[in-house]
Short mmCIF file of C-alpha atoms and ligand atoms in Angstrom, two decimals:
data_model
loop_
_atom_site.label_atom_id
_atom_site.label_comp_id
_atom_site.label_asym_id
_atom_site.label_seq_id
_atom_site.Cartn_x
_atom_site.Cartn_y
_atom_site.Cartn_z
CA MET A 17 -87.76 50.70 -98.76
CA ALA A 18 -86.65 50.71 -95.36
CA ASP A 19 -83.78 48.83 -93.97
CA LEU A 20 -82.75 47.41 -96.95
CA LYS A 21 -78.75 47.53 -97.82
CA PRO A 22 -78.09 49.15 -101.00
CA LEU A 23 -78.21 47.13 -104.19
CA ILE A 24 -74.62 46.65 -105.79
CA VAL A 25 -74.57 47.24 -109.96
CA TRP A 26 -71.25 46.39 -111.12
CA ARG A 27 -70.40 48.30 -114.72
CA TYR A 28 -66.61 48.95 -116.51
CA HIS A 29 -65.33 52.03 -116.38
CA ASP A 30 -66.27 53.51 -119.50
CA GLY A 31 -67.75 56.90 -118.80
CA GLY A 32 -71.45 57.22 -118.26
CA LEU A 33 -73.01 54.47 -118.31
CA SER A 34 -73.38 51.80 -121.22
CA PRO A 35 -76.81 50.63 -121.90
CA ASN A 36 -77.43 47.58 -120.54
CA PRO A 37 -76.47 48.75 -116.94
CA TRP A 38 -78.87 51.70 -117.20
CA LYS A 39 -81.49 49.06 -117.95
CA VAL A 40 -80.94 48.02 -114.71
CA VAL A 41 -80.29 51.42 -112.74
CA ILE A 42 -83.84 52.58 -113.78
CA PHE A 43 -85.47 49.80 -112.35
CA LEU A 44 -83.40 50.77 -109.01
CA TYR A 45 -84.96 53.45 -109.15
CA GLU A 46 -88.49 52.25 -110.08
CA LEU A 47 -88.70 50.21 -107.96
CA ASN A 48 -87.12 52.66 -105.08
CA LEU A 49 -84.28 50.81 -104.14
CA PRO A 50 -81.46 52.17 -102.90
CA PHE A 51 -78.00 50.71 -104.91
CA GLU A 52 -74.37 51.92 -105.49
CA MET A 53 -72.40 51.16 -108.78
CA ARG A 54 -69.17 49.36 -108.22
CA VAL A 55 -66.99 49.31 -111.78
CA PHE A 56 -64.65 47.19 -113.41
CA ASP A 57 -61.67 49.18 -114.98
CA ARG A 58 -61.59 47.44 -118.72
CA SER A 59 -57.67 49.00 -119.31
CA ASP A 60 -56.51 45.23 -116.83
CA PRO A 61 -56.37 42.71 -119.62
CA ASP A 62 -56.87 40.22 -116.85
CA VAL A 63 -60.29 41.99 -115.26
CA ARG A 64 -62.31 38.69 -116.35
CA GLU A 65 -59.71 35.50 -115.14
CA LYS A 66 -59.74 37.36 -111.56
CA GLU A 67 -61.78 37.89 -108.18
CA PRO A 68 -64.38 39.37 -108.08
CA MET A 69 -65.19 38.94 -111.67
CA VAL A 70 -64.81 34.96 -111.66
CA SER A 71 -67.53 35.03 -108.84
CA LEU A 72 -69.58 37.56 -109.99
CA THR A 73 -70.20 36.23 -113.40
CA PRO A 74 -68.84 33.62 -116.04
CA ASN A 75 -69.75 36.07 -119.20
CA GLY A 76 -67.47 38.88 -118.15
CA ARG A 77 -70.24 41.36 -119.65
CA MET A 78 -71.66 44.02 -117.48
CA PRO A 79 -74.52 44.15 -115.65
CA VAL A 80 -73.97 42.32 -112.63
CA LEU A 81 -76.05 42.67 -109.79
CA GLU A 82 -75.45 41.63 -106.21
CA ASP A 83 -78.14 42.14 -103.49
CA PRO A 84 -76.60 42.20 -100.12
CA ASN A 85 -80.07 41.57 -98.47
CA ASN A 86 -80.03 37.81 -99.16
CA GLY A 87 -76.46 36.67 -101.16
CA MET A 88 -78.33 36.61 -104.68
CA ARG A 89 -75.64 37.56 -107.57
CA ILE A 90 -77.09 37.34 -110.75
CA TRP A 91 -75.87 37.99 -114.92
CA GLU A 92 -77.73 39.28 -117.89
CA SER A 93 -79.39 42.20 -117.59
CA GLY A 94 -82.93 40.58 -118.66
CA ALA A 95 -82.09 38.26 -115.48
CA ILE A 96 -81.47 41.01 -113.57
CA ILE A 97 -84.71 42.74 -113.83
CA GLU A 98 -87.13 39.98 -113.86
CA TYR A 99 -85.25 39.36 -110.64
CA LEU A 100 -86.23 42.53 -109.02
CA VAL A 101 -89.40 42.62 -110.28
CA ASP A 102 -90.08 39.31 -108.87
CA THR A 103 -88.70 40.06 -105.14
CA TYR A 104 -89.26 44.15 -105.07
CA ASP A 105 -92.57 45.08 -107.30
CA LYS A 106 -94.56 43.16 -104.37
CA SER A 107 -98.46 45.34 -106.04
CA ASN A 108 -97.36 43.68 -109.49
CA ARG A 109 -97.51 47.21 -110.66
CA LEU A 110 -94.92 46.54 -113.45
CA THR A 111 -95.83 43.41 -114.39
CA TYR A 112 -98.89 40.91 -114.82
CA THR A 113 -99.45 37.82 -113.24
CA SER A 114 -102.73 36.24 -115.71
CA PRO A 115 -100.70 34.05 -118.33
CA ARG A 116 -102.18 35.51 -121.30
CA GLU A 117 -100.26 39.17 -120.51
CA ASN A 118 -97.85 36.90 -118.44
CA TYR A 119 -96.58 35.31 -121.40
CA GLN A 120 -97.12 38.50 -123.60
CA LEU A 121 -94.39 40.50 -120.96
CA LYS A 122 -91.90 37.93 -121.65
CA SER A 123 -92.21 37.66 -125.50
CA TRP A 124 -90.70 41.32 -125.42
CA MET A 125 -88.07 40.43 -122.82
CA HIS A 126 -86.69 38.11 -125.07
CA PHE A 127 -86.86 40.19 -128.01
CA GLN A 128 -85.60 43.25 -126.01
CA MET A 129 -82.60 40.89 -125.25
CA SER A 130 -81.89 39.28 -128.46
CA GLY A 131 -83.79 41.52 -130.67
CA GLN A 132 -82.91 44.99 -129.99
CA GLY A 133 -79.91 44.63 -127.79
CA PRO A 134 -77.44 42.58 -129.49
CA TYR A 135 -78.61 44.60 -133.28
CA TYR A 136 -78.08 47.78 -131.58
CA GLY A 137 -74.98 46.95 -130.64
CA GLN A 138 -73.51 45.28 -133.94
CA ARG A 139 -74.54 48.65 -135.53
CA THR A 140 -72.50 50.83 -132.91
CA TRP A 141 -69.70 48.29 -133.45
CA PHE A 142 -69.14 48.16 -137.01
CA LEU A 143 -70.08 51.86 -137.33
CA HIS A 144 -67.45 53.23 -134.77
CA LEU A 145 -65.33 50.34 -133.42
CA HIS A 146 -64.38 47.95 -135.98
CA HIS A 147 -60.56 47.84 -136.73
CA GLU A 148 -61.66 48.56 -140.90
CA PRO A 149 -64.45 50.40 -141.90
CA LEU A 150 -67.19 47.77 -143.19
CA PRO A 151 -71.01 49.61 -145.16
CA SER A 152 -72.53 45.88 -145.68
CA ALA A 153 -72.27 45.49 -141.68
CA GLN A 154 -72.98 48.76 -140.99
CA GLU A 155 -76.51 49.14 -143.62
CA ARG A 156 -77.29 45.30 -142.38
CA TYR A 157 -77.85 46.21 -138.78
CA LEU A 158 -79.12 49.88 -139.24
CA ASN A 159 -81.61 48.18 -141.19
CA GLU A 160 -82.05 45.38 -138.54
CA VAL A 161 -82.57 48.77 -136.19
CA LYS A 162 -85.37 50.46 -138.62
CA ARG A 163 -86.90 46.65 -138.19
CA ILE A 164 -87.11 46.82 -134.72
CA LEU A 165 -88.97 49.73 -134.17
CA SER A 166 -90.85 49.00 -136.80
CA VAL A 167 -92.40 45.98 -134.88
CA ILE A 168 -92.96 47.76 -132.20
CA ASP A 169 -94.52 50.33 -134.13
CA LYS A 170 -97.03 48.07 -135.50
CA ASP A 171 -98.18 46.06 -133.07
CA LEU A 172 -98.90 49.53 -130.84
CA THR A 173 -101.04 50.67 -134.25
CA ARG A 174 -102.11 47.49 -133.85
CA SER A 175 -103.67 47.60 -130.27
CA GLY A 176 -103.86 50.49 -130.32
CA ARG A 177 -102.42 51.02 -127.04
CA GLN A 178 -100.38 53.31 -125.39
CA TRP A 179 -98.01 50.27 -123.79
CA LEU A 180 -96.77 46.82 -125.06
CA VAL A 181 -98.62 44.82 -122.53
CA GLY A 182 -101.91 45.51 -121.32
CA ASP A 183 -103.09 49.16 -120.45
CA LYS A 184 -100.26 49.87 -118.52
CA MET A 185 -96.64 50.41 -118.40
CA THR A 186 -94.85 47.38 -117.68
CA PHE A 187 -91.07 46.45 -117.25
CA VAL A 188 -91.02 45.32 -121.28
CA ASP A 189 -91.86 48.84 -121.57
CA LEU A 190 -88.63 50.30 -119.64
CA MET A 191 -86.25 47.74 -120.52
CA PHE A 192 -86.17 49.31 -124.20
CA VAL A 193 -85.30 52.86 -123.55
CA PRO A 194 -81.68 52.92 -123.15
CA TRP A 195 -80.81 51.12 -126.10
CA ASN A 196 -83.35 53.38 -128.26
CA SER A 197 -82.30 56.35 -126.73
CA LEU A 198 -78.70 55.81 -127.97
CA LEU A 199 -80.36 55.78 -131.78
CA LEU A 200 -80.10 59.53 -132.70
CA PRO A 201 -76.79 60.22 -130.46
CA PHE A 202 -74.41 57.67 -131.77
CA MET A 203 -76.03 55.23 -133.96
CA THR A 204 -78.26 57.20 -136.81
CA PRO A 205 -77.85 59.50 -139.50
CA THR A 206 -78.54 63.28 -139.16
CA GLY A 207 -82.24 63.84 -139.49
CA PHE A 208 -83.19 60.36 -138.64
CA GLU A 209 -85.28 61.45 -136.14
CA SER A 210 -87.95 62.89 -138.55
CA GLU A 211 -87.94 58.97 -140.26
CA TRP A 212 -88.23 57.88 -136.85
CA LYS A 213 -91.51 60.34 -136.43
CA GLU A 214 -93.27 59.69 -139.89
CA LYS A 215 -92.11 55.53 -140.37
CA TYR A 216 -92.67 54.71 -136.73
CA PRO A 217 -95.07 57.10 -135.56
CA LYS A 218 -96.63 55.34 -132.39
CA CYS A 219 -93.04 53.75 -131.32
CA TRP A 220 -91.41 56.81 -131.57
CA GLU A 221 -94.71 58.47 -129.22
CA TRP A 222 -94.47 55.24 -126.90
CA HIS A 223 -90.37 56.36 -126.48
CA GLN A 224 -90.78 60.03 -126.05
CA ARG A 225 -93.66 58.78 -122.89
CA LEU A 226 -91.55 56.40 -121.49
CA TYR A 227 -88.53 59.36 -121.60
CA GLY A 228 -91.00 61.44 -119.85
CA VAL A 229 -91.12 58.66 -116.99
CA GLU A 230 -89.65 59.65 -113.43
CA SER A 231 -87.20 56.81 -113.14
CA VAL A 232 -85.61 56.87 -116.84
CA LYS A 233 -85.50 60.42 -116.05
CA LYS A 234 -83.21 60.25 -112.35
CA ALA A 235 -81.20 57.15 -114.79
CA LYS A 236 -80.57 59.70 -117.31
CA GLU A 237 -79.13 62.31 -114.96
CA PHE A 238 -77.03 59.11 -112.91
CA ALA A 239 -75.40 58.67 -116.34
CA GLU A 240 -74.68 61.81 -117.49
CA GLY A 241 -73.71 62.57 -113.63
CA SER A 242 -70.51 59.63 -114.43
CA VAL A 243 -69.73 61.40 -118.01
CA LYS A 244 -69.06 64.47 -115.70
CA ALA A 245 -67.71 62.87 -112.49
CA ASP A 246 -65.12 61.02 -115.24
CA PRO A 247 -64.69 62.68 -118.56
CA SER A 248 -61.18 61.00 -119.11
CA ALA A 249 -63.61 57.36 -119.63
CA THR A 250 -65.61 58.88 -122.22
CA ILE A 251 -64.73 57.34 -125.72
CA GLU A 252 -65.03 60.14 -128.23
CA LEU A 253 -67.30 58.46 -131.26
CA LYS A 254 -67.18 60.00 -134.40
CA SER A 255 -70.91 61.51 -136.22
CA VAL A 256 -72.21 58.62 -138.40
CA GLU A 257 -71.64 61.47 -141.21
CA GLU A 258 -67.88 61.32 -141.24
CA ILE A 259 -67.85 58.22 -140.84
CA GLU A 260 -69.71 57.77 -143.97
CA GLY A 261 -67.99 59.91 -145.32
CA ARG A 262 -69.99 62.73 -146.22
N1 LIG B 303 -76.93 40.07 -123.07
C1 LIG B 303 -76.11 40.73 -122.41
C2 LIG B 303 -74.85 42.14 -122.58
C3 LIG B 303 -74.14 42.77 -121.54
C4 LIG B 303 -72.98 43.40 -122.49
O1 LIG B 303 -72.57 43.27 -123.34
N2 LIG B 303 -72.39 44.21 -121.66
C5 LIG B 303 -71.28 45.19 -122.20
C6 LIG B 303 -72.06 46.78 -121.60
S1 LIG B 303 -73.61 47.71 -122.24
C7 LIG B 303 -70.36 44.93 -121.85
O2 LIG B 303 -69.81 44.42 -120.73
N3 LIG B 303 -69.54 45.15 -122.44
C8 LIG B 303 -68.36 45.31 -122.08
C9 LIG B 303 -67.11 44.31 -123.41
O3 LIG B 303 -67.54 43.95 -124.50
O4 LIG B 303 -66.04 43.98 -123.58
C10 LIG B 303 -76.73 41.64 -120.93
O5 LIG B 303 -78.24 42.35 -121.21
O6 LIG B 303 -76.35 41.49 -119.62
#
C-alpha cells in the first residue's frame, strides 16, 4: 500500500521467529503492508519492567504491533490480526461480514488462540525446556496436539471444503500455519508425518495448501533469514528421540 509508514512488529531476540510474531508477519505480507521488526533483548532480566516494553504491553510476551499511521499499539497476536484485517483488508478478501460466517471465523480464531497456541506451546515447553523430564506432561500435550489436528480434520471432512470457513481462504486458515509448521521439526517423533497424513488427511492437505500461499512462503523466508543473520540466538533443540532416550 502506497504512502503508509512501516508498521512495527516487536519480538524477542531468540533467533528465527517464534510462532506468534511469525503469525503476524504472514499477514503483513498477505496485506502487502510495509513493516519493520524490532527486537527485545531477552537476556536483560529487567526488560519487562522498562520502557518501551511497559508502554507497549502489560503481558511481556511477543508480538506487539505499533501502527505509526494512526498511533495504535496492540498486543496478543489474535487481536493484532483482527486489527490488521479490519483496518487493511478493505475488500474483505480474507474475511466474511455476514453474521453466520463471521461468528464461525471468530470460533476458529478463538480455538487457535486458546487451543492450538497454548497446547502446542506446552508440548514444546515440557519436551525441550522444562527443568526435569516429565513424561506424563509430555504425553498429555502430544495428545492435545493430536486432538487439535483431529478437530480440524473432522470439520474439513464433514464440510467437504478446502478451507475452515466458506469457500475461500480466510484469516483463520492462515493463523494456524506457524504452530503447525513447527510440529514435524520440533514437537513430534520421526515418522509423525505419516501419522498426520494417515489419521488426519484433510488437515494434512489443508496445511500443505497453506504452505503454498505466497505470504506464508515469504514469512518463512523472513524467519529463516533472521536465523542466518543471527545464529548465536538460536536455541539448540534435541530431537524427540534423543529426549525420550530412544
Ligand atoms: N497469546 C500470546 C502469546 C504470546 C507469547 O507467548 N509469545 C512468546 C513468543 S511466541 C513469548 O513472548 N515468549 C517469551 C517468554 O515466554 O518469555 C499471543 O498470541 O500473542
